[in-house]
mmCIF file of C-alpha atoms in Angstrom:
data_model
loop_
_atom_site.group_PDB
_atom_site.id
_atom_site.type_symbol
_atom_site.label_atom_id
_atom_site.label_comp_id
_atom_site.label_asym_id
_atom_site.label_seq_id
_atom_site.Cartn_x
_atom_site.Cartn_y
_atom_site.Cartn_z
ATOM 1 C CA MET U 298 -12.847 19.147 -9.630
ATOM 2 C CA LEU U 299 -14.711 16.903 -9.474
ATOM 3 C CA ARG U 300 -13.711 15.334 -12.514
ATOM 4 C CA PHE U 301 -9.727 15.630 -11.822
ATOM 5 C CA THR U 302 -10.242 13.751 -8.869
ATOM 6 C CA ARG U 303 -12.058 11.283 -10.421
ATOM 7 C CA GLY U 304 -8.880 10.811 -12.151
ATOM 8 C CA MET U 305 -6.979 11.295 -9.496
ATOM 9 C CA ILE U 306 -8.389 8.175 -8.115
ATOM 10 C CA ALA U 307 -8.063 5.618 -11.225
ATOM 11 C CA LEU U 308 -4.658 6.648 -11.387
ATOM 12 C CA ARG U 309 -4.010 5.738 -8.013
ATOM 13 C CA LYS U 310 -5.987 2.193 -8.537
ATOM 14 C CA ARG U 311 -4.098 1.605 -11.864
ATOM 15 C CA HIS U 312 -0.580 1.267 -9.424
ATOM 16 C CA PRO U 313 -0.003 -1.002 -6.927
ATOM 17 C CA SER U 314 3.431 1.016 -7.261
ATOM 18 C CA LEU U 315 1.398 3.890 -5.356
ATOM 19 C CA LYS U 316 0.155 1.811 -2.673
ATOM 20 C CA ARG U 317 3.106 -0.438 -1.354
ATOM 21 C CA ARG U 318 3.716 -1.214 2.417
ATOM 22 C CA GLN U 319 8.206 -0.734 2.338
ATOM 23 C CA PHE U 320 9.948 2.154 1.833
ATOM 24 C CA LEU U 321 11.652 2.638 -1.407
ATOM 25 C CA THR U 322 15.547 2.002 -1.522
ATOM 26 C CA GLY U 323 16.544 2.710 -4.767
ATOM 27 C CA VAL U 324 17.463 -0.589 -6.031
ATOM 28 C CA PRO U 325 15.675 -2.398 -8.489
ATOM 29 C CA ALA U 326 12.174 -3.608 -7.631
ATOM 30 C CA ALA U 327 11.871 -7.655 -8.199
ATOM 31 C CA ALA U 328 9.308 -6.999 -11.538
ATOM 32 C CA SER U 329 11.355 -4.731 -13.381
ATOM 33 C CA GLU U 330 15.698 -3.567 -14.552
ATOM 34 C CA LEU U 331 14.350 -0.273 -12.719
ATOM 35 C CA ALA U 332 14.931 0.660 -9.463
ATOM 36 C CA ASP U 333 11.466 0.511 -7.536
ATOM 37 C CA ILE U 334 12.285 5.113 -7.627
ATOM 38 C CA THR U 335 14.977 7.299 -9.217
ATOM 39 C CA TRP U 336 14.719 11.048 -8.503
ATOM 40 C CA HIS U 337 16.119 13.621 -11.040
ATOM 41 C CA GLY U 338 16.169 17.046 -11.922
ATOM 42 C CA LYS U 339 16.143 19.005 -14.863
ATOM 43 C CA LYS U 340 18.551 16.073 -16.059
ATOM 44 C CA PHE U 341 17.560 12.233 -16.214
ATOM 45 C CA GLY U 342 19.167 10.877 -13.079
ATOM 46 C CA GLN U 343 20.564 14.601 -11.357
ATOM 47 C CA PRO U 344 18.638 15.163 -8.722
ATOM 48 C CA ALA U 345 20.674 18.286 -8.120
ATOM 49 C CA TRP U 346 20.092 18.425 -4.076
ATOM 50 C CA ASP U 347 22.737 20.820 -3.505
ATOM 51 C CA ASP U 348 21.635 23.049 -5.602
ATOM 52 C CA PRO U 349 19.642 25.598 -3.165
ATOM 53 C CA VAL U 350 17.578 27.462 -5.839
ATOM 54 C CA SER U 351 16.712 23.921 -8.225
ATOM 55 C CA ARG U 352 12.791 24.685 -8.392
ATOM 56 C CA VAL U 353 12.155 21.369 -9.846
ATOM 57 C CA LEU U 354 11.985 17.535 -9.165
ATOM 58 C CA GLY U 355 10.890 14.400 -11.027
ATOM 59 C CA PHE U 356 11.249 10.564 -10.144
ATOM 60 C CA THR U 357 10.805 7.312 -11.611
ATOM 61 C CA LEU U 358 8.828 4.767 -9.337
ATOM 62 C CA ALA U 359 9.173 1.243 -11.390
ATOM 63 C CA ALA U 360 5.944 -1.018 -11.493
ATOM 64 C CA VAL U 361 5.685 -3.469 -9.584
ATOM 65 C CA ALA U 362 2.425 -5.654 -10.763
ATOM 66 C CA PRO U 363 2.309 -6.995 -13.414
ATOM 67 C CA GLY U 364 0.580 -5.711 -16.112
ATOM 68 C CA GLU U 365 1.702 -1.590 -14.610
ATOM 69 C CA ALA U 366 2.276 1.201 -15.906
ATOM 70 C CA HIS U 367 6.118 2.601 -14.863
ATOM 71 C CA LEU U 368 5.242 6.501 -13.246
ATOM 72 C CA HIS U 369 7.642 9.561 -14.318
ATOM 73 C CA VAL U 370 6.694 12.330 -11.848
ATOM 74 C CA ILE U 371 8.005 16.026 -12.790
ATOM 75 C CA MET U 372 7.570 18.647 -10.811
ATOM 76 C CA ASN U 373 8.324 22.580 -11.177
ATOM 77 C CA MET U 374 8.162 24.885 -9.006
ATOM 78 C CA SER U 375 10.067 27.705 -11.071
ATOM 79 C CA GLU U 376 8.631 30.692 -11.979
ATOM 80 C CA ARG U 377 9.064 29.738 -15.845
ATOM 81 C CA ARG U 378 8.617 27.089 -18.282
ATOM 82 C CA GLN U 379 11.718 24.061 -17.656
ATOM 83 C CA ARG U 380 12.991 21.901 -19.865
ATOM 84 C CA PHE U 381 13.726 18.109 -18.449
ATOM 85 C CA SER U 382 15.195 15.766 -19.937
ATOM 86 C CA LEU U 383 13.208 12.512 -19.580
ATOM 87 C CA PRO U 384 14.207 7.969 -19.005
ATOM 88 C CA ALA U 385 15.729 7.187 -22.223
ATOM 89 C CA THR U 386 14.406 3.262 -22.061
ATOM 90 C CA PRO U 387 14.061 2.119 -25.285
ATOM 91 C CA ASP U 388 11.783 -0.531 -23.878
ATOM 92 C CA ILE U 389 9.139 2.036 -22.631
ATOM 93 C CA SER U 390 7.035 3.734 -24.409
ATOM 94 C CA TRP U 391 5.568 6.734 -22.225
ATOM 95 C CA ARG U 392 2.294 8.667 -22.277
ATOM 96 C CA LEU U 393 1.463 11.908 -21.026
ATOM 97 C CA ALA U 394 -0.887 11.030 -18.449
ATOM 98 C CA VAL U 395 -1.955 14.150 -15.822
ATOM 99 C CA ASP U 396 0.035 17.897 -16.902
ATOM 100 C CA THR U 397 -1.390 20.298 -14.009
ATOM 101 C CA ALA U 398 -1.151 22.938 -16.905
ATOM 102 C CA ALA U 399 -3.042 22.031 -19.182
ATOM 103 C CA ALA U 400 -6.439 23.216 -19.408
ATOM 104 C CA ALA U 401 -9.745 20.617 -18.502
ATOM 105 C CA PRO U 402 -10.360 17.982 -19.719
ATOM 106 C CA ASP U 403 -6.913 17.105 -21.159
ATOM 107 C CA ASP U 404 -5.086 17.586 -18.570
ATOM 108 C CA ILE U 405 -6.060 14.132 -17.037
ATOM 109 C CA PRO U 406 -6.533 12.772 -20.638
ATOM 110 C CA ASP U 407 -8.791 9.343 -20.102
ATOM 111 C CA PRO U 408 -6.172 6.600 -20.240
ATOM 112 C CA ASP U 409 -7.200 5.155 -23.510
ATOM 113 C CA GLN U 410 -6.528 8.956 -24.585
ATOM 114 C CA GLN U 411 -3.392 9.366 -23.825
ATOM 115 C CA PRO U 412 -0.610 11.125 -26.028
ATOM 116 C CA TYR U 413 2.989 9.049 -26.761
ATOM 117 C CA LEU U 414 5.774 10.316 -25.916
ATOM 118 C CA THR U 415 8.934 11.029 -28.863
ATOM 119 C CA ARG U 416 10.349 13.330 -27.359
ATOM 120 C CA ALA U 417 13.676 12.922 -25.013
ATOM 121 C CA GLU U 418 12.759 16.301 -23.237
ATOM 122 C CA PHE U 419 9.506 18.239 -22.315
ATOM 123 C CA GLU U 420 8.775 20.820 -21.461
ATOM 124 C CA VAL U 421 6.536 21.412 -18.038
ATOM 125 C CA GLU U 422 4.815 24.975 -17.758
ATOM 126 C CA ALA U 423 5.481 26.419 -14.179
ATOM 127 C CA HIS U 424 3.881 26.075 -10.447
ATOM 128 C CA SER U 425 2.520 22.451 -12.445
ATOM 129 C CA LEU U 426 3.013 18.858 -11.718
ATOM 130 C CA VAL U 427 3.485 16.539 -14.966
ATOM 131 C CA VAL U 428 3.024 12.267 -14.062
ATOM 132 C CA LEU U 429 3.980 9.911 -16.990
ATOM 133 C CA GLU U 430 2.856 6.227 -17.043
ATOM 134 C CA GLY U 431 5.009 3.843 -19.507
ATOM 135 C CA GLU U 432 4.388 0.573 -20.354
ATOM 136 C CA ASP U 433 7.257 -2.248 -21.032
ATOM 137 C CA CYS U 434 6.601 -2.907 -24.949
ATOM 138 C CA GLY U 435 10.003 -4.924 -25.453
ATOM 139 C CA SER U 436 12.649 -4.198 -28.190
ATOM 140 C CA GLY U 437 9.343 -3.481 -29.942
ATOM 141 C CA CYS U 438 8.235 -0.181 -29.033
ATOM 142 C CA THR U 439 5.990 2.161 -31.451
ATOM 143 C CA ASP U 440 4.015 5.490 -31.693
#
């Protein structure tokens, strides 16, 4: 528990976007072409606010500081594993930062050991949360 808590504190310290003092608006942030926040459901950009049985929610937070990674958070509150579409951003390379369903120490790997994601979808276990960190890599994203 202590290791996980330290990892979450380190994640927050790496991300000024988690320390904002202004309300999120959904319009592009100054440092990015991405909106400051974008909401999602199982499909990217489709949060299904009007679905009373949807038990999934995701959002993408754009980086606000130079060198900061974007964040993509997926919450699966349902009783079963769910497959989620990931942001289709060819200039961003996504890495797995937190997976509350994984056993330690894979639940929150050190930043230099975070696995890169290579698929357009990601499966999230029931009753769990996943955080991805996305780095701008221009047109030269490689795994």
